[in-house]
Coordinates of C-alpha atoms and ligand atoms in Angstrom, one line a residue:
X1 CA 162.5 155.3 124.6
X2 CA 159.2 155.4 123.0
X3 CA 156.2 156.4 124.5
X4 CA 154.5 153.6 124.0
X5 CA 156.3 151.8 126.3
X6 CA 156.1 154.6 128.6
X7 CA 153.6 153.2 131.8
X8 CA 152.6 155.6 134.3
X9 CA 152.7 154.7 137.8
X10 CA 148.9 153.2 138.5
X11 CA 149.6 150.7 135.1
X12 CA 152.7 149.8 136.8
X13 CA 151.0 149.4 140.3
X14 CA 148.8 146.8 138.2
X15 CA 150.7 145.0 136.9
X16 CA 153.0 144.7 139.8
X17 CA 149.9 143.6 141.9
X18 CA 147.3 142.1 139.8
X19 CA 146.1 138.5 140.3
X20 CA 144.8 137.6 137.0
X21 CA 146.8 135.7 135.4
X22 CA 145.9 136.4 131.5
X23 CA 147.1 139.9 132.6
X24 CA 150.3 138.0 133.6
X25 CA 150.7 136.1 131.2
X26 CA 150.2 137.9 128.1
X27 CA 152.8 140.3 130.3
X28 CA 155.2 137.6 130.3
X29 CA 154.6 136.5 126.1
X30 CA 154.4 140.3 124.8
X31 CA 158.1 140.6 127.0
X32 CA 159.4 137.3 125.8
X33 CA 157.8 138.6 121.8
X34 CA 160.5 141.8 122.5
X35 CA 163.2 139.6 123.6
X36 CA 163.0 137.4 120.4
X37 CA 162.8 140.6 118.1
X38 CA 165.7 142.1 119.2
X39 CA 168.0 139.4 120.7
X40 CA 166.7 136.3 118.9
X41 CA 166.6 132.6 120.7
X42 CA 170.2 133.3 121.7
X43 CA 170.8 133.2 125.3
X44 CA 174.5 134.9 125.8
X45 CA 176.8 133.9 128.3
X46 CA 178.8 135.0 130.7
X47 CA 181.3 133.6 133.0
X48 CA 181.6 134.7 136.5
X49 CA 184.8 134.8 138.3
X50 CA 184.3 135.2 142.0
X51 CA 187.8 137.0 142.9
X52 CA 187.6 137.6 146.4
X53 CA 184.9 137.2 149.3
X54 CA 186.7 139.8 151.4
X55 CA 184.4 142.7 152.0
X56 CA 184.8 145.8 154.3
X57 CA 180.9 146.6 154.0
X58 CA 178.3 145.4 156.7
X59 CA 175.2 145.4 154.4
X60 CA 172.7 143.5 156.0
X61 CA 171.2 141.1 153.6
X62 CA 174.6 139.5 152.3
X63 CA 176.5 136.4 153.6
X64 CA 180.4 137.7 153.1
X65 CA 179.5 140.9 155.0
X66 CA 182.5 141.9 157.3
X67 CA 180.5 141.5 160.1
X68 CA 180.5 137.6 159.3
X69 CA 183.5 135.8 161.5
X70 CA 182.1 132.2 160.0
X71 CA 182.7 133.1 156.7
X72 CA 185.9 131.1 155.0
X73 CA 187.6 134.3 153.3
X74 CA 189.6 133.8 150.1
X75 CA 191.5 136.0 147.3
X76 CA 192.4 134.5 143.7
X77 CA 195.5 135.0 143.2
X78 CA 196.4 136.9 139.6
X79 CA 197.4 133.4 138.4
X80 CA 194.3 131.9 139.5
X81 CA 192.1 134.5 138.0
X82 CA 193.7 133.8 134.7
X83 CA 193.7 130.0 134.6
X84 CA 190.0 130.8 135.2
X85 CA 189.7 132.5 132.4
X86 CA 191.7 130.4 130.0
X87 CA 189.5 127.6 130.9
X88 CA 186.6 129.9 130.4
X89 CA 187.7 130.7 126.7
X90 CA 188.4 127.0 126.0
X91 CA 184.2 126.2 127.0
X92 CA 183.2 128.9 124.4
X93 CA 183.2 131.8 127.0
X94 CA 183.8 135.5 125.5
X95 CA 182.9 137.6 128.3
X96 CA 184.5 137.0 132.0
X97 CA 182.6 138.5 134.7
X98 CA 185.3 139.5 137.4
X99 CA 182.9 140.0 140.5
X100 CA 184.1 140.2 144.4
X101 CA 183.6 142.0 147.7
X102 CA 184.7 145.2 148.4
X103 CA 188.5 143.4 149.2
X104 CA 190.5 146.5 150.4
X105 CA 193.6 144.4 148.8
X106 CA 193.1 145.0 145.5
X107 CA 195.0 148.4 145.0
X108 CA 194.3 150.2 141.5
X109 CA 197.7 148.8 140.0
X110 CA 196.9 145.1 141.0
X111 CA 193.4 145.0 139.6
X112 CA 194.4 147.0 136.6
X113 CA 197.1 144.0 136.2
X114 CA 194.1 141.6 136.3
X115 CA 192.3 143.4 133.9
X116 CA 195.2 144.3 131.4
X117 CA 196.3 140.6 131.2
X118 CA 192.7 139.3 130.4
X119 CA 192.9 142.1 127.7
X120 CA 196.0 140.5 125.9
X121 CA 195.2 136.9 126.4
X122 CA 191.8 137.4 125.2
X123 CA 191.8 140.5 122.3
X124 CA 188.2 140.0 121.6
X125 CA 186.7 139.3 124.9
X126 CA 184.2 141.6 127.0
X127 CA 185.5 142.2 130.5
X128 CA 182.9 143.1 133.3
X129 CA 184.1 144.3 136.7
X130 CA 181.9 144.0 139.6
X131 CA 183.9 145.2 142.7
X132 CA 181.9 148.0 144.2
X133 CA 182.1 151.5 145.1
X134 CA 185.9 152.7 144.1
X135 CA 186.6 156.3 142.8
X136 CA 186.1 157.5 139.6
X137 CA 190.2 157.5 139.2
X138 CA 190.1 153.5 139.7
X139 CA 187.3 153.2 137.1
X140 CA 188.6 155.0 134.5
X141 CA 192.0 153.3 135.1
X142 CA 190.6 149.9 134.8
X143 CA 188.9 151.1 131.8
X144 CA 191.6 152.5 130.0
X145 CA 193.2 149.1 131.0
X146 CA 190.3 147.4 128.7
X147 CA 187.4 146.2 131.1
X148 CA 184.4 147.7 129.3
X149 CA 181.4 146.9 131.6
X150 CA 180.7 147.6 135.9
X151 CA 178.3 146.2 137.5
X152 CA 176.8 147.8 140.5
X153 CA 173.6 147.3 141.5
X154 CA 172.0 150.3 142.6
X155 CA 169.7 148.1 145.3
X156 CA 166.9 150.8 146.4
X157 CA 165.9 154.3 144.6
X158 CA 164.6 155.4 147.9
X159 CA 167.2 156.3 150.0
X160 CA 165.4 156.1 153.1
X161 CA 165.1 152.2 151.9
X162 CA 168.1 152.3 151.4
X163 CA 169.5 153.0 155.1
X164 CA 167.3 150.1 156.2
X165 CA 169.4 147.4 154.3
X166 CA 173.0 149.1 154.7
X167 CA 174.9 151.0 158.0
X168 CA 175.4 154.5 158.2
X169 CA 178.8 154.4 156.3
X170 CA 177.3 153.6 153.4
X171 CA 175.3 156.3 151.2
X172 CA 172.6 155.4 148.7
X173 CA 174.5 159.1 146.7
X174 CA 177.3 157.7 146.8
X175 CA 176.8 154.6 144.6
X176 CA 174.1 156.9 142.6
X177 CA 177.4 159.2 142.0
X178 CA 179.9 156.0 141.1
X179 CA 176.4 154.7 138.7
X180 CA 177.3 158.4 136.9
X181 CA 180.6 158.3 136.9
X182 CA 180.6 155.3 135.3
X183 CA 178.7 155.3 132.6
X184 CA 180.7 159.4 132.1
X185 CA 183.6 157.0 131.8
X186 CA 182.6 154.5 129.1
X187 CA 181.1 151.7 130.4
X188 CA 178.3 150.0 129.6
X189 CA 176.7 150.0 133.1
X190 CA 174.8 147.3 135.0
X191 CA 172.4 148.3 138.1
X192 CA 169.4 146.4 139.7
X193 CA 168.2 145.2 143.3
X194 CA 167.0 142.3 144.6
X195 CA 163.2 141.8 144.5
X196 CA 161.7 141.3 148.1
X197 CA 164.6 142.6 150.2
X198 CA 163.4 143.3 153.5
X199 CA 161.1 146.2 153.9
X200 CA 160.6 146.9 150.1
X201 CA 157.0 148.2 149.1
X202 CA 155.5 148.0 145.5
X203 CA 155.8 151.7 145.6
X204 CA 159.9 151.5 145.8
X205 CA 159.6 149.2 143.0
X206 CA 158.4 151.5 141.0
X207 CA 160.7 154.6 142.1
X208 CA 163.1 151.7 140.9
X209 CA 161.5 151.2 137.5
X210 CA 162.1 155.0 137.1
X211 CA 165.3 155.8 138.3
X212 CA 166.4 152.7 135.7
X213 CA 164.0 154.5 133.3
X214 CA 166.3 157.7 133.6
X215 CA 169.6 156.4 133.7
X216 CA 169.2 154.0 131.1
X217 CA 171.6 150.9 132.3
X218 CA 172.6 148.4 129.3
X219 CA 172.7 145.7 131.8
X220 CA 169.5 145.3 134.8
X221 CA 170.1 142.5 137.3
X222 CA 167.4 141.7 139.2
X223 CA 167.3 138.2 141.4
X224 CA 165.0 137.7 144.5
X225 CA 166.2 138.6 147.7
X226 CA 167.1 134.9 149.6
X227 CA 168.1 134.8 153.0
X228 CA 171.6 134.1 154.5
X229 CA 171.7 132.5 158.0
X230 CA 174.5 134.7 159.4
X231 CA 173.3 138.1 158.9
X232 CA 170.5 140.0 160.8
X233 CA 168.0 139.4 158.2
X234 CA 167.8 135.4 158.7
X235 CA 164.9 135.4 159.4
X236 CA 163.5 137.8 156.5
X237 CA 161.5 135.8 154.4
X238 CA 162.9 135.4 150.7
X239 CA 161.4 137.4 147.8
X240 CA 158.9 136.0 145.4
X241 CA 160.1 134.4 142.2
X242 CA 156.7 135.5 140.4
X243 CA 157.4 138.9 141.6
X244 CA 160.5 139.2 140.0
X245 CA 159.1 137.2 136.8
X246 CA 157.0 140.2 136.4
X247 CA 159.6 142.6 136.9
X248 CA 162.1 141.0 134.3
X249 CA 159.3 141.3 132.0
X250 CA 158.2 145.3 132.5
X251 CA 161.9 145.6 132.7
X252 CA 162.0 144.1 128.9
X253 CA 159.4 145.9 127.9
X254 CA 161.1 149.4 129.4
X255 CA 164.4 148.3 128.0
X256 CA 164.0 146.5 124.8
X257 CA 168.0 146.5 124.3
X258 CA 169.4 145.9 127.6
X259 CA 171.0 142.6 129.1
X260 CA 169.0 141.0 131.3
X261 CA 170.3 137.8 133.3
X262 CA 168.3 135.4 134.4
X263 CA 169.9 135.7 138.0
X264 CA 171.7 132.5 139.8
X265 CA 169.1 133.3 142.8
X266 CA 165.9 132.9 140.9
X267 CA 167.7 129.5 140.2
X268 CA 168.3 129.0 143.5
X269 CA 165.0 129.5 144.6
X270 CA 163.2 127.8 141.7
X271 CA 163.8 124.5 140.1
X272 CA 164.3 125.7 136.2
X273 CA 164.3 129.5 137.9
X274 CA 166.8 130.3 135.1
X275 CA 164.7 129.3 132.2
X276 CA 161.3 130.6 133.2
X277 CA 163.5 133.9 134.0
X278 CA 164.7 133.7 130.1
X279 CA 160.7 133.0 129.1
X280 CA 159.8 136.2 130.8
X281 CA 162.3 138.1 128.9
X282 CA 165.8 137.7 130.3
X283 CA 168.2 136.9 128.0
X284 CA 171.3 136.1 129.1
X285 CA 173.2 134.0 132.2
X286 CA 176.1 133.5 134.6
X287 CA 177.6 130.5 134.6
X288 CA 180.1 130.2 137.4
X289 CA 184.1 130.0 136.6
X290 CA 185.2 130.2 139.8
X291 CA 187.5 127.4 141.2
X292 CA 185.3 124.5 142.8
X293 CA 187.1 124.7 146.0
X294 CA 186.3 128.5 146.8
X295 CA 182.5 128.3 145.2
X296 CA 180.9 127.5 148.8
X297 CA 182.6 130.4 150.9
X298 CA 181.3 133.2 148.1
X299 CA 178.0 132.7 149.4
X300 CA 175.7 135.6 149.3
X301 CA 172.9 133.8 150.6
X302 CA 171.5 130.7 151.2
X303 CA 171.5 127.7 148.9
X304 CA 173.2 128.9 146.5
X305 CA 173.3 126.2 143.2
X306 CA 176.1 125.1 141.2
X307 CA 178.7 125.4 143.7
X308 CA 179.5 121.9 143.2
X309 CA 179.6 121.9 139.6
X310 CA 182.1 122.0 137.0
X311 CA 182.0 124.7 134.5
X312 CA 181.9 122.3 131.9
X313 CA 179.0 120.3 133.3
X314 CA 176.7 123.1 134.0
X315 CA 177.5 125.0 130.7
X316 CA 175.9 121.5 129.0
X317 CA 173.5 121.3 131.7
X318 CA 172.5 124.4 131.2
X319 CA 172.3 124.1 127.4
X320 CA 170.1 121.0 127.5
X321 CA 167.3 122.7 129.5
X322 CA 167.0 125.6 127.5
X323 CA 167.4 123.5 124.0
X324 CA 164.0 121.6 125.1
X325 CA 162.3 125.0 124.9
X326 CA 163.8 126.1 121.7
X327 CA 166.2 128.6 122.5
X328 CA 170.2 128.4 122.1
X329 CA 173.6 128.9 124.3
X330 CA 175.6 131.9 122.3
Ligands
LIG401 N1 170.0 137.7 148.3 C1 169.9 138.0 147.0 N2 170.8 138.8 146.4 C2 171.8 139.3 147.2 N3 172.8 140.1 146.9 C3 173.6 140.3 148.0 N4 173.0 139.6 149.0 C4 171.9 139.0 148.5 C5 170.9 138.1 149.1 N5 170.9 137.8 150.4 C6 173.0 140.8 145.6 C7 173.1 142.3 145.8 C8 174.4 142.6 145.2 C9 174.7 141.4 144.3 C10 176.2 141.2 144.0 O1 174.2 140.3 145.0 O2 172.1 142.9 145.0 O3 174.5 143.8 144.5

């Protein structure tokens, strides 16, 4: 990175907390400038197969934590996962998005199945995993079986922070150290957090904006943090859509290259929350592939959209509303 994108700490606390909104919004049209230099109008896809709401974590803020009993637990089946993405392929999808709890199910061999079988039926595909904290072994297994990107958000850079969200089982070095191991492996790597989760200060944000600045993820996922009704943040208020607005666009600024979605909860908690997320700079989106029958029970939080959707539908749907402000569906 350049320096001059380089911002120390007191510019970032500015522009994180200013109220004037020129400042804003010539933050959000020199971000969106960036976006079209180096990714065009061109708004990628990628489609998001929710394999399994099973989790054995208890993290605080999300609606398939263990801890839930009222939560309808399912698990693709192999079959299912590939009829998923078949379908996928057929709508114009080239990247599949495998994404699921932390389902103490899938064994190394069975996920490195999933992943070797989306390799042959789809030679030119991307594959993305998003399954959580596994060991360096099962990474570099599934990557040698041909899934080339991980998600894991890294959800706090403060650690303390960190043990606020999560129980004590879980460490924040411990997903620092799978991050690393990673991106050591191959993988072009994902992180993020949610913007507003409960007890987050601007001064976290920016220890986040660093710790990104360091590791230098190609992907940053960043969607506001929305209530669930069965966890023991209910009644946590949600995080600010503006907020995270912002922080795609310093994020684009930071990260010229990476992928940035605009996040299914900034749609969720904004009418259009997608395309203003793509006009601050985001360039790229998530369309769901999961069945329609399981889309309700993989419920993170709270009024979720599109679970009642076909792919099909909101793939056009989706299309439309960004075509009327000029930019395209890859
Ligand atoms: N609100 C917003 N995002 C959430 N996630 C989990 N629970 C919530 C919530 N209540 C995010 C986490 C996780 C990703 C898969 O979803 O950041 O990493």
């Amino acid at each position: 990175m350049t320096s001059e994108h380089t911002l120390g700490d007191e510019a970032l606390l500015n522009l994180l907390t200013t109220n004037d909104t020129n400042v804003i919004d010539e933050l959000h049209s020199t971000a969106r400038k960036v976006t079209d230099r180096w990714h065009g109008r061109i708004v990628k896809t990628r489609g998001l197969i929710e394999i399994s709401n099973y989790c054995h974590n208890n993290c605080y803020y999300c609606g398939i934590r263990a801890g839930n009993a009222n939560v309808q637990r399912y698990r693709l089946t192999h079959d299912e996962i590939m009829q998923c993405s078949l379908a996928g392929a057929t709508l114009g999808f080239n990247t599949f998005v495998l994404q699921g709890g932390e389902d103490l199910q899938h064994s190394t061999e069975w996920v490195e199945r999933v992943v070797a079988d989306i390799r042959s039926a789809h030679p030119t595909a991307a594959i993305t995993l998003s399954l959580g904290e596994r060991t360096k072994d099962d990474y570099k297994r599934w990557y040698d079986a041909g899934a080339n990107r991980y998600l894991l958000r890294h959800e706090t850079a403060n650690p303390k922070h960190y043990a606020k969200l999560h129980p004590k089982q879980m460490s924040w070095q411990r997903r620092i150290d799978c991050l690393h191991a990673l991106k050591d492996i191959g993988y072009e790597t994902g992180t993020g957090i949610m913007v507003g989760s409960p007890f987050q200060t601007i001064n976290d944000i920016i220890l986040d904006l660093r710790l990104m600045e360091r590791f230098r993820p190609e992907m940053i996922g960043i969607g506001p943090y929305v209530s669930h009704h069965d966890t023991p943040f209910a009644d946590k208020p949600n995080g600010s859509v503006e907020l995270t607005l912002r922080l795609i666009s310093i994020l684009r600024l930071m990260h010229p290259q990476a992928n940035i979605p605009a996040t299914t909860s900034l749609g969720t908690l904004a009418t259009d929350g997608r395309l203003l997320g793509v006009e601050a700079g985001a360039n790229v989106v998530m369309p769901n592939l999961s069945p329609l029958n399981v889309r309700k029970a993989y419920s993170l939080y709270d009024g979720k959209i599109c679970t009642d959707l076909e792919a099909a539908e909101s793939r056009r749907l989706l299309a439309q509303q960004f075509a009327e402000k000029g930019y395209e569906l890859d």
